[in-house]
Amino acid sequence: MKLLTILIFSGDRLNVNDLLNDIIKLNQTNLNVRVVEWSENKNILKKKKKIYNKFKKKIKNLKVIFQKGNWEFKYSKFIDKFKSKYILLLGDDDRIDITNFKKIFKYLYQDFSGITLSFNNFKTKKDLKKNNLYSNDKIRSFNLVSDLNKVGYTSCQIINVKLLKLILKKEKKYLLKTKFPQNFLIMKLINKYKNWKILELNCIFNHLVSFNDSWIKENLLIRLKSEYLGYFIPIKKYFSNLESKKVEKIYLNIFFKNIISWIFLSIKYFGKKETFKNIKKERQIK
């Protein structure tokens, strides 16, 4: 059994070529690579099949699965389907910090319920060459107040597959409720096994998305709702005995690190009236 499966969700773009190149440079044999390809664009699919055929000759344990459906459906379908000790889900526009990522394998021999990796943002390929000045090879215990917002970064979560299988059947009904299905699983694992870790080493480059008007109009209010529900439903479900002061600290932390940016975008594109009407509806404020 391999130590790690890297699972990649890939859609209507060709970015996966760069990510697979990163994986080659890791030069790791204790690794499986699985790509779930959901593109329905015939021209893009034709190009991507050529990419996959090329990399199958270079990455021994690479397999490609073609599966339609939304992100949440694919997550619940595939997150526990592979035989390895741990699994890491990446988007096809993510990149890997080669030097730092190689250092995580020493931690994977230990029996954690999971590890949250640290990351850098990037806009262009030039950003990938910047030094990680505030990154160090230090692993520590998860802190619910200060680290909760980190579990929402899907591409930074290394999850213990054996433990995941044990809890997934009971938790599967929650996975389609928000855009953050992993939050329910991770917070259940954190609460149940109490040995989830934070690695302060920046191992992933997270691609900053450029939003266009059509995406904003279709997805923004859904995303704003999910930012709230994706963190606070799991808190209520798995940490119901928390003191009110601690809950307040968590709320403020999530609000200022996550939710406020989406509120700003919502006001910008929909106006104050529409934004707060939706917030009142969600919070059942009369």
PDB file of C-alpha atoms in Angstrom:
ATOM      1  CA  MET A   1       0.000   0.000   0.000  1.00  0.00           C
ATOM      2  CA  LYS A   2       1.318   3.429  -0.967  1.00  0.00           C
ATOM      3  CA  LEU A   3       1.742   6.197   1.596  1.00  0.00           C
ATOM      4  CA  LEU A   4      -0.216   8.807  -0.356  1.00  0.00           C
ATOM      5  CA  THR A   5      -2.729   9.144  -3.176  1.00  0.00           C
ATOM      6  CA  ILE A   6      -2.839  12.510  -4.914  1.00  0.00           C
ATOM      7  CA  LEU A   7      -6.364  12.856  -6.301  1.00  0.00           C
ATOM      8  CA  ILE A   8      -6.824  15.576  -8.937  1.00  0.00           C
ATOM      9  CA  PHE A   9     -10.167  16.981 -10.090  1.00  0.00           C
ATOM     10  CA  SER A  10      -9.770  18.395 -13.597  1.00  0.00           C
ATOM     11  CA  GLY A  11     -12.221  20.273 -15.835  1.00  0.00           C
ATOM     12  CA  ASP A  12     -12.436  22.511 -18.919  1.00  0.00           C
ATOM     13  CA  ARG A  13      -8.817  23.695 -18.995  1.00  0.00           C
ATOM     14  CA  LEU A  14      -5.324  22.342 -19.617  1.00  0.00           C
ATOM     15  CA  ASN A  15      -3.636  23.358 -16.323  1.00  0.00           C
ATOM     16  CA  VAL A  16      -3.314  19.722 -15.253  1.00  0.00           C
ATOM     17  CA  ASN A  17      -0.247  19.474 -17.507  1.00  0.00           C
ATOM     18  CA  ASP A  18       1.750  21.748 -15.159  1.00  0.00           C
ATOM     19  CA  LEU A  19       0.563  19.947 -12.030  1.00  0.00           C
ATOM     20  CA  LEU A  20       1.522  16.529 -13.417  1.00  0.00           C
ATOM     21  CA  ASN A  21       4.944  17.940 -14.280  1.00  0.00           C
ATOM     22  CA  ASP A  22       5.309  18.967 -10.622  1.00  0.00           C
ATOM     23  CA  ILE A  23       4.443  15.430  -9.526  1.00  0.00           C
ATOM     24  CA  ILE A  24       7.121  13.955 -11.799  1.00  0.00           C
ATOM     25  CA  LYS A  25       9.709  16.237 -10.185  1.00  0.00           C
ATOM     26  CA  LEU A  26       8.815  14.870  -6.733  1.00  0.00           C
ATOM     27  CA  ASN A  27      10.447  11.609  -7.852  1.00  0.00           C
ATOM     28  CA  GLN A  28       8.423   9.622  -5.304  1.00  0.00           C
ATOM     29  CA  THR A  29       7.656   5.915  -5.719  1.00  0.00           C
ATOM     30  CA  ASN A  30       5.457   5.757  -2.592  1.00  0.00           C
ATOM     31  CA  LEU A  31       2.707   7.656  -4.371  1.00  0.00           C
ATOM     32  CA  ASN A  32      -0.442   6.992  -6.412  1.00  0.00           C
ATOM     33  CA  VAL A  33      -1.874   9.620  -8.755  1.00  0.00           C
ATOM     34  CA  ARG A  34      -5.547   9.563  -9.750  1.00  0.00           C
ATOM     35  CA  VAL A  35      -7.227  12.143 -12.017  1.00  0.00           C
ATOM     36  CA  VAL A  36     -11.008  12.530 -12.128  1.00  0.00           C
ATOM     37  CA  GLU A  37     -11.694  14.204 -15.465  1.00  0.00           C
ATOM     38  CA  TRP A  38     -15.090  15.889 -15.829  1.00  0.00           C
ATOM     39  CA  SER A  39     -14.682  18.078 -18.920  1.00  0.00           C
ATOM     40  CA  GLU A  40     -17.470  17.778 -21.511  1.00  0.00           C
ATOM     41  CA  ASN A  41     -15.786  20.021 -24.084  1.00  0.00           C
ATOM     42  CA  LYS A  42     -14.816  17.713 -26.965  1.00  0.00           C
ATOM     43  CA  ASN A  43     -11.909  19.856 -28.175  1.00  0.00           C
ATOM     44  CA  ILE A  44     -10.414  20.186 -24.679  1.00  0.00           C
ATOM     45  CA  LEU A  45     -10.960  16.481 -23.968  1.00  0.00           C
ATOM     46  CA  LYS A  46      -9.111  15.546 -27.138  1.00  0.00           C
ATOM     47  CA  LYS A  47      -6.098  17.613 -26.040  1.00  0.00           C
ATOM     48  CA  LYS A  48      -6.249  16.326 -22.477  1.00  0.00           C
ATOM     49  CA  LYS A  49      -6.298  12.673 -23.528  1.00  0.00           C
ATOM     50  CA  LYS A  50      -3.008  13.332 -25.298  1.00  0.00           C
ATOM     51  CA  ILE A  51      -1.660  14.915 -22.102  1.00  0.00           C
ATOM     52  CA  TYR A  52      -2.723  11.905 -20.023  1.00  0.00           C
ATOM     53  CA  ASN A  53      -1.238   9.407 -22.481  1.00  0.00           C
ATOM     54  CA  LYS A  54       2.060  11.303 -22.336  1.00  0.00           C
ATOM     55  CA  PHE A  55       2.171  11.304 -18.529  1.00  0.00           C
ATOM     56  CA  LYS A  56       1.137   7.654 -18.172  1.00  0.00           C
ATOM     57  CA  LYS A  57       4.534   6.841 -19.652  1.00  0.00           C
ATOM     58  CA  LYS A  58       6.263   9.021 -17.053  1.00  0.00           C
ATOM     59  CA  ILE A  59       4.177   8.445 -13.895  1.00  0.00           C
ATOM     60  CA  LYS A  60       3.954   4.739 -13.149  1.00  0.00           C
ATOM     61  CA  ASN A  61       0.926   4.858 -10.833  1.00  0.00           C
ATOM     62  CA  LEU A  62      -1.203   7.350 -12.803  1.00  0.00           C
ATOM     63  CA  LYS A  63      -4.811   6.460 -13.620  1.00  0.00           C
ATOM     64  CA  VAL A  64      -7.511   8.677 -15.185  1.00  0.00           C
ATOM     65  CA  ILE A  65     -11.228   8.319 -14.442  1.00  0.00           C
ATOM     66  CA  PHE A  66     -13.867  10.100 -16.541  1.00  0.00           C
ATOM     67  CA  GLN A  67     -16.795  11.251 -14.396  1.00  0.00           C
ATOM     68  CA  LYS A  68     -19.407  13.961 -14.924  1.00  0.00           C
ATOM     69  CA  GLY A  69     -21.232  15.716 -12.088  1.00  0.00           C
ATOM     70  CA  ASN A  70     -20.719  18.649  -9.750  1.00  0.00           C
ATOM     71  CA  TRP A  71     -17.768  19.021  -7.404  1.00  0.00           C
ATOM     72  CA  GLU A  72     -19.619  17.920  -4.251  1.00  0.00           C
ATOM     73  CA  PHE A  73     -20.885  14.742  -5.950  1.00  0.00           C
ATOM     74  CA  LYS A  74     -17.397  13.800  -7.156  1.00  0.00           C
ATOM     75  CA  TYR A  75     -15.928  14.505  -3.720  1.00  0.00           C
ATOM     76  CA  SER A  76     -18.353  12.171  -1.923  1.00  0.00           C
ATOM     77  CA  LYS A  77     -17.923   9.508  -4.619  1.00  0.00           C
ATOM     78  CA  PHE A  78     -14.133   9.355  -4.794  1.00  0.00           C
ATOM     79  CA  ILE A  79     -12.591  10.682  -1.581  1.00  0.00           C
ATOM     80  CA  ASP A  80     -12.336   7.237   0.084  1.00  0.00           C
ATOM     81  CA  LYS A  81     -12.035   4.961  -2.962  1.00  0.00           C
ATOM     82  CA  PHE A  82      -8.272   4.547  -3.211  1.00  0.00           C
ATOM     83  CA  LYS A  83      -5.873   2.206  -1.430  1.00  0.00           C
ATOM     84  CA  SER A  84      -3.241   4.276   0.322  1.00  0.00           C
ATOM     85  CA  LYS A  85      -2.565   5.395   3.882  1.00  0.00           C
ATOM     86  CA  TYR A  86      -3.417   9.033   3.160  1.00  0.00           C
ATOM     87  CA  ILE A  87      -5.164  10.999   0.413  1.00  0.00           C
ATOM     88  CA  LEU A  88      -4.705  14.591  -0.801  1.00  0.00           C
ATOM     89  CA  LEU A  89      -7.178  16.219  -3.188  1.00  0.00           C
ATOM     90  CA  LEU A  90      -5.813  18.903  -5.530  1.00  0.00           C
ATOM     91  CA  GLY A  91      -7.465  21.118  -8.120  1.00  0.00           C
ATOM     92  CA  ASP A  92      -5.945  21.055 -11.595  1.00  0.00           C
ATOM     93  CA  ASP A  93      -4.842  24.708 -11.260  1.00  0.00           C
ATOM     94  CA  ASP A  94      -2.929  24.069  -8.017  1.00  0.00           C
ATOM     95  CA  ARG A  95       0.843  23.720  -8.088  1.00  0.00           C
ATOM     96  CA  ILE A  96       3.267  21.919  -5.798  1.00  0.00           C
ATOM     97  CA  ASP A  97       6.291  23.400  -4.044  1.00  0.00           C
ATOM     98  CA  ILE A  98       8.660  20.584  -5.037  1.00  0.00           C
ATOM     99  CA  THR A  99      11.326  21.130  -2.377  1.00  0.00           C
ATOM    100  CA  ASN A 100       8.900  21.501   0.523  1.00  0.00           C
ATOM    101  CA  PHE A 101       6.448  18.805  -0.552  1.00  0.00           C
ATOM    102  CA  LYS A 102       9.196  16.173  -0.480  1.00  0.00           C
ATOM    103  CA  LYS A 103       9.601  16.878   3.246  1.00  0.00           C
ATOM    104  CA  ILE A 104       6.054  15.811   4.151  1.00  0.00           C
ATOM    105  CA  PHE A 105       6.644  12.101   3.511  1.00  0.00           C
ATOM    106  CA  LYS A 106       8.533  11.649   6.787  1.00  0.00           C
ATOM    107  CA  TYR A 107       5.356  12.681   8.616  1.00  0.00           C
ATOM    108  CA  LEU A 108       3.170  10.248   6.668  1.00  0.00           C
ATOM    109  CA  TYR A 109       4.794   7.261   8.386  1.00  0.00           C
ATOM    110  CA  GLN A 110       3.109   8.427  11.600  1.00  0.00           C
ATOM    111  CA  ASP A 111      -0.533   7.665  12.361  1.00  0.00           C
ATOM    112  CA  PHE A 112      -2.275  11.020  12.317  1.00  0.00           C
ATOM    113  CA  SER A 113      -5.959  11.428  11.469  1.00  0.00           C
ATOM    114  CA  GLY A 114      -4.782  14.057   9.015  1.00  0.00           C
ATOM    115  CA  ILE A 115      -2.459  16.958   8.282  1.00  0.00           C
ATOM    116  CA  THR A 116      -3.336  20.446   7.048  1.00  0.00           C
ATOM    117  CA  LEU A 117      -0.571  21.811   4.824  1.00  0.00           C
ATOM    118  CA  SER A 118       0.309  25.486   4.563  1.00  0.00           C
ATOM    119  CA  PHE A 119       0.257  27.259   1.192  1.00  0.00           C
ATOM    120  CA  ASN A 120       1.228  30.291  -0.851  1.00  0.00           C
ATOM    121  CA  ASN A 121      -1.025  32.077  -3.322  1.00  0.00           C
ATOM    122  CA  PHE A 122       0.100  32.697  -6.892  1.00  0.00           C
ATOM    123  CA  LYS A 123      -1.245  34.593  -9.912  1.00  0.00           C
ATOM    124  CA  THR A 124       1.476  33.970 -12.496  1.00  0.00           C
ATOM    125  CA  LYS A 125       4.268  31.436 -12.911  1.00  0.00           C
ATOM    126  CA  LYS A 126       6.751  34.058 -11.710  1.00  0.00           C
ATOM    127  CA  ASP A 127       5.155  33.824  -8.262  1.00  0.00           C
ATOM    128  CA  LEU A 128       6.123  30.140  -8.074  1.00  0.00           C
ATOM    129  CA  LYS A 129       9.787  31.117  -7.846  1.00  0.00           C
ATOM    130  CA  LYS A 130       9.414  33.311  -4.774  1.00  0.00           C
ATOM    131  CA  ASN A 131      11.103  32.165  -1.564  1.00  0.00           C
ATOM    132  CA  ASN A 132       8.987  30.900   1.345  1.00  0.00           C
ATOM    133  CA  LEU A 133      10.333  33.341   3.928  1.00  0.00           C
ATOM    134  CA  TYR A 134       7.610  32.642   6.502  1.00  0.00           C
ATOM    135  CA  SER A 135       7.510  28.880   6.075  1.00  0.00           C
ATOM    136  CA  ASN A 136       9.209  26.348   8.338  1.00  0.00           C
ATOM    137  CA  ASP A 137       9.250  22.586   8.675  1.00  0.00           C
ATOM    138  CA  LYS A 138       7.297  22.446  11.916  1.00  0.00           C
ATOM    139  CA  ILE A 139       4.272  20.283  12.725  1.00  0.00           C
ATOM    140  CA  ARG A 140       1.919  21.047  15.608  1.00  0.00           C
ATOM    141  CA  SER A 141      -1.507  20.140  16.976  1.00  0.00           C
ATOM    142  CA  PHE A 142      -4.657  21.653  15.469  1.00  0.00           C
ATOM    143  CA  ASN A 143      -6.143  24.615  17.371  1.00  0.00           C
ATOM    144  CA  LEU A 144      -9.891  24.979  16.843  1.00  0.00           C
ATOM    145  CA  VAL A 145      -9.992  28.759  17.324  1.00  0.00           C
ATOM    146  CA  SER A 146      -6.995  29.814  15.250  1.00  0.00           C
ATOM    147  CA  ASP A 147      -6.891  27.020  12.657  1.00  0.00           C
ATOM    148  CA  LEU A 148     -10.542  26.388  11.743  1.00  0.00           C
ATOM    149  CA  ASN A 149     -10.443  28.567   8.624  1.00  0.00           C
ATOM    150  CA  LYS A 150      -7.577  26.420   7.282  1.00  0.00           C
ATOM    151  CA  VAL A 151      -9.738  23.301   6.877  1.00  0.00           C
ATOM    152  CA  GLY A 152     -11.708  25.067   4.126  1.00  0.00           C
ATOM    153  CA  TYR A 153      -8.690  25.005   1.786  1.00  0.00           C
ATOM    154  CA  THR A 154      -9.403  21.686   0.076  1.00  0.00           C
ATOM    155  CA  SER A 155      -6.010  21.361  -1.586  1.00  0.00           C
ATOM    156  CA  CYS A 156      -4.183  21.451   1.754  1.00  0.00           C
ATOM    157  CA  GLN A 157      -5.824  18.492   3.512  1.00  0.00           C
ATOM    158  CA  ILE A 158      -4.017  15.165   3.800  1.00  0.00           C
ATOM    159  CA  ILE A 159      -6.581  12.737   5.246  1.00  0.00           C
ATOM    160  CA  ASN A 160      -6.102   9.293   6.785  1.00  0.00           C
ATOM    161  CA  VAL A 161      -8.004   6.967   4.411  1.00  0.00           C
ATOM    162  CA  LYS A 162      -8.650   4.179   6.952  1.00  0.00           C
ATOM    163  CA  LEU A 163     -10.217   6.564   9.458  1.00  0.00           C
ATOM    164  CA  LEU A 164     -12.079   8.361   6.691  1.00  0.00           C
ATOM    165  CA  LYS A 165     -13.775   5.121   5.649  1.00  0.00           C
ATOM    166  CA  LEU A 166     -14.897   4.531   9.243  1.00  0.00           C
ATOM    167  CA  ILE A 167     -16.801   7.810   9.480  1.00  0.00           C
ATOM    168  CA  LEU A 168     -17.887   8.449   5.883  1.00  0.00           C
ATOM    169  CA  LYS A 169     -21.097   6.401   5.834  1.00  0.00           C
ATOM    170  CA  LYS A 170     -22.560   8.296   8.791  1.00  0.00           C
ATOM    171  CA  GLU A 171     -21.435  11.702   7.541  1.00  0.00           C
ATOM    172  CA  LYS A 172     -22.179  11.313   3.817  1.00  0.00           C
ATOM    173  CA  LYS A 173     -25.606  12.947   4.079  1.00  0.00           C
ATOM    174  CA  TYR A 174     -23.934  16.254   5.049  1.00  0.00           C
ATOM    175  CA  LEU A 175     -21.510  16.365   2.123  1.00  0.00           C
ATOM    176  CA  LEU A 176     -23.906  17.951  -0.396  1.00  0.00           C
ATOM    177  CA  LYS A 177     -25.146  20.690   1.968  1.00  0.00           C
ATOM    178  CA  THR A 178     -22.416  23.246   1.224  1.00  0.00           C
ATOM    179  CA  LYS A 179     -19.452  23.922  -1.058  1.00  0.00           C
ATOM    180  CA  PHE A 180     -17.207  22.651   1.758  1.00  0.00           C
ATOM    181  CA  PRO A 181     -17.953  18.911   2.120  1.00  0.00           C
ATOM    182  CA  GLN A 182     -14.469  18.229   3.484  1.00  0.00           C
ATOM    183  CA  ASN A 183     -15.183  20.435   6.524  1.00  0.00           C
ATOM    184  CA  PHE A 184     -17.688  17.924   7.897  1.00  0.00           C
ATOM    185  CA  LEU A 185     -15.292  15.009   7.504  1.00  0.00           C
ATOM    186  CA  ILE A 186     -12.219  16.801   8.824  1.00  0.00           C
ATOM    187  CA  MET A 187     -13.967  18.271  11.850  1.00  0.00           C
ATOM    188  CA  LYS A 188     -15.445  14.877  12.673  1.00  0.00           C
ATOM    189  CA  LEU A 189     -11.945  13.365  12.505  1.00  0.00           C
ATOM    190  CA  ILE A 190     -10.526  16.201  14.611  1.00  0.00           C
ATOM    191  CA  ASN A 191     -13.179  15.725  17.284  1.00  0.00           C
ATOM    192  CA  LYS A 192     -13.121  11.918  17.298  1.00  0.00           C
ATOM    193  CA  TYR A 193      -9.385  11.161  17.168  1.00  0.00           C
ATOM    194  CA  LYS A 194      -7.843  14.406  18.460  1.00  0.00           C
ATOM    195  CA  ASN A 195      -4.568  14.033  16.591  1.00  0.00           C
ATOM    196  CA  TRP A 196      -5.039  16.233  13.510  1.00  0.00           C
ATOM    197  CA  LYS A 197      -1.900  18.241  12.761  1.00  0.00           C
ATOM    198  CA  ILE A 198      -0.954  21.547  11.146  1.00  0.00           C
ATOM    199  CA  LEU A 199       2.226  21.606   9.062  1.00  0.00           C
ATOM    200  CA  GLU A 200       3.576  25.146   8.851  1.00  0.00           C
ATOM    201  CA  LEU A 201       5.615  24.333   5.747  1.00  0.00           C
ATOM    202  CA  ASN A 202       4.228  25.886   2.542  1.00  0.00           C
ATOM    203  CA  CYS A 203       3.811  22.865   0.270  1.00  0.00           C
ATOM    204  CA  ILE A 204       1.040  24.005  -2.098  1.00  0.00           C
ATOM    205  CA  PHE A 205       0.673  26.960  -4.443  1.00  0.00           C
ATOM    206  CA  ASN A 206      -2.979  28.025  -4.530  1.00  0.00           C
ATOM    207  CA  HIS A 207      -4.011  29.724  -7.776  1.00  0.00           C
ATOM    208  CA  LEU A 208      -5.830  33.017  -7.200  1.00  0.00           C
ATOM    209  CA  VAL A 209      -9.004  33.006  -9.279  1.00  0.00           C
ATOM    210  CA  SER A 210     -10.026  35.929 -11.484  1.00  0.00           C
ATOM    211  CA  PHE A 211     -13.793  36.348 -11.219  1.00  0.00           C
ATOM    212  CA  ASN A 212     -15.835  37.480 -14.205  1.00  0.00           C
ATOM    213  CA  ASP A 213     -19.345  38.965 -14.114  1.00  0.00           C
ATOM    214  CA  SER A 214     -21.074  35.766 -15.249  1.00  0.00           C
ATOM    215  CA  TRP A 215     -19.421  33.692 -12.484  1.00  0.00           C
ATOM    216  CA  ILE A 216     -20.261  36.342  -9.875  1.00  0.00           C
ATOM    217  CA  LYS A 217     -23.939  36.488 -10.806  1.00  0.00           C
ATOM    218  CA  GLU A 218     -24.301  32.718 -10.813  1.00  0.00           C
ATOM    219  CA  ASN A 219     -22.229  31.701  -7.809  1.00  0.00           C
ATOM    220  CA  LEU A 220     -21.545  34.547  -5.394  1.00  0.00           C
ATOM    221  CA  LEU A 221     -24.586  34.338  -3.129  1.00  0.00           C
ATOM    222  CA  ILE A 222     -24.307  30.540  -3.041  1.00  0.00           C
ATOM    223  CA  ARG A 223     -20.659  30.872  -2.057  1.00  0.00           C
ATOM    224  CA  LEU A 224     -21.423  33.428   0.654  1.00  0.00           C
ATOM    225  CA  LYS A 225     -23.998  31.062   2.143  1.00  0.00           C
ATOM    226  CA  SER A 226     -21.584  28.141   1.949  1.00  0.00           C
ATOM    227  CA  GLU A 227     -18.817  30.081   3.690  1.00  0.00           C
ATOM    228  CA  TYR A 228     -21.141  30.432   6.667  1.00  0.00           C
ATOM    229  CA  LEU A 229     -22.747  26.982   6.678  1.00  0.00           C
ATOM    230  CA  GLY A 230     -19.546  25.138   5.777  1.00  0.00           C
ATOM    231  CA  TYR A 231     -17.879  26.144   9.033  1.00  0.00           C
ATOM    232  CA  PHE A 232     -20.657  26.656  11.558  1.00  0.00           C
ATOM    233  CA  ILE A 233     -22.872  23.629  10.905  1.00  0.00           C
ATOM    234  CA  PRO A 234     -19.894  21.320  11.658  1.00  0.00           C
ATOM    235  CA  ILE A 235     -19.034  23.410  14.733  1.00  0.00           C
ATOM    236  CA  LYS A 236     -22.594  23.040  16.023  1.00  0.00           C
ATOM    237  CA  LYS A 237     -22.681  19.331  15.186  1.00  0.00           C
ATOM    238  CA  TYR A 238     -19.295  18.161  16.484  1.00  0.00           C
ATOM    239  CA  PHE A 239     -18.395  20.765  19.132  1.00  0.00           C
ATOM    240  CA  SER A 240     -21.742  21.503  20.757  1.00  0.00           C
ATOM    241  CA  ASN A 241     -20.200  21.810  24.253  1.00  0.00           C
ATOM    242  CA  LEU A 242     -17.974  24.774  23.396  1.00  0.00           C
ATOM    243  CA  GLU A 243     -18.160  27.786  25.672  1.00  0.00           C
ATOM    244  CA  SER A 244     -19.916  30.785  24.126  1.00  0.00           C
ATOM    245  CA  LYS A 245     -16.741  32.906  24.351  1.00  0.00           C
ATOM    246  CA  LYS A 246     -14.814  30.376  22.288  1.00  0.00           C
ATOM    247  CA  VAL A 247     -17.605  30.182  19.699  1.00  0.00           C
ATOM    248  CA  GLU A 248     -17.537  33.985  19.464  1.00  0.00           C
ATOM    249  CA  LYS A 249     -13.763  33.949  18.862  1.00  0.00           C
ATOM    250  CA  ILE A 250     -14.182  31.313  16.144  1.00  0.00           C
ATOM    251  CA  TYR A 251     -16.966  33.305  14.502  1.00  0.00           C
ATOM    252  CA  LEU A 252     -14.900  36.505  14.434  1.00  0.00           C
ATOM    253  CA  ASN A 253     -11.889  34.651  13.084  1.00  0.00           C
ATOM    254  CA  ILE A 254     -13.854  33.043  10.245  1.00  0.00           C
ATOM    255  CA  PHE A 255     -15.729  36.263   9.526  1.00  0.00           C
ATOM    256  CA  PHE A 256     -12.644  38.416   9.075  1.00  0.00           C
ATOM    257  CA  LYS A 257     -10.570  35.769   7.284  1.00  0.00           C
ATOM    258  CA  ASN A 258     -13.236  34.336   4.982  1.00  0.00           C
ATOM    259  CA  ILE A 259     -16.769  35.700   4.988  1.00  0.00           C
ATOM    260  CA  ILE A 260     -16.102  39.438   4.842  1.00  0.00           C
ATOM    261  CA  SER A 261     -14.386  39.206   1.442  1.00  0.00           C
ATOM    262  CA  TRP A 262     -17.448  37.482  -0.025  1.00  0.00           C
ATOM    263  CA  ILE A 263     -19.783  40.065   1.541  1.00  0.00           C
ATOM    264  CA  PHE A 264     -17.689  42.802  -0.078  1.00  0.00           C
ATOM    265  CA  LEU A 265     -18.014  41.137  -3.497  1.00  0.00           C
ATOM    266  CA  SER A 266     -21.726  40.609  -2.980  1.00  0.00           C
ATOM    267  CA  ILE A 267     -22.303  44.296  -2.144  1.00  0.00           C
ATOM    268  CA  LYS A 268     -20.188  45.313  -5.124  1.00  0.00           C
ATOM    269  CA  TYR A 269     -22.116  43.214  -7.630  1.00  0.00           C
ATOM    270  CA  PHE A 270     -25.621  43.004  -6.095  1.00  0.00           C
ATOM    271  CA  GLY A 271     -25.862  46.062  -3.867  1.00  0.00           C
ATOM    272  CA  LYS A 272     -26.424  46.376  -0.115  1.00  0.00           C
ATOM    273  CA  LYS A 273     -30.173  45.771  -0.251  1.00  0.00           C
ATOM    274  CA  GLU A 274     -29.995  42.436  -2.069  1.00  0.00           C
ATOM    275  CA  THR A 275     -27.003  41.245  -0.039  1.00  0.00           C
ATOM    276  CA  PHE A 276     -28.558  41.942   3.350  1.00  0.00           C
ATOM    277  CA  LYS A 277     -31.931  40.603   2.230  1.00  0.00           C
ATOM    278  CA  ASN A 278     -30.249  37.258   1.579  1.00  0.00           C
ATOM    279  CA  ILE A 279     -28.345  37.371   4.864  1.00  0.00           C
ATOM    280  CA  LYS A 280     -31.583  38.075   6.764  1.00  0.00           C
ATOM    281  CA  LYS A 281     -33.299  35.218   4.952  1.00  0.00           C
ATOM    282  CA  GLU A 282     -30.481  32.804   5.780  1.00  0.00           C
ATOM    283  CA  ARG A 283     -30.285  33.889   9.428  1.00  0.00           C
ATOM    284  CA  GLN A 284     -34.120  33.997   9.673  1.00  0.00           C
ATOM    285  CA  ILE A 285     -34.077  37.622  10.827  1.00  0.00           C
ATOM    286  CA  LYS A 286     -37.412  39.440  10.543  1.00  0.00           C
TER     287      LYS A 286
END
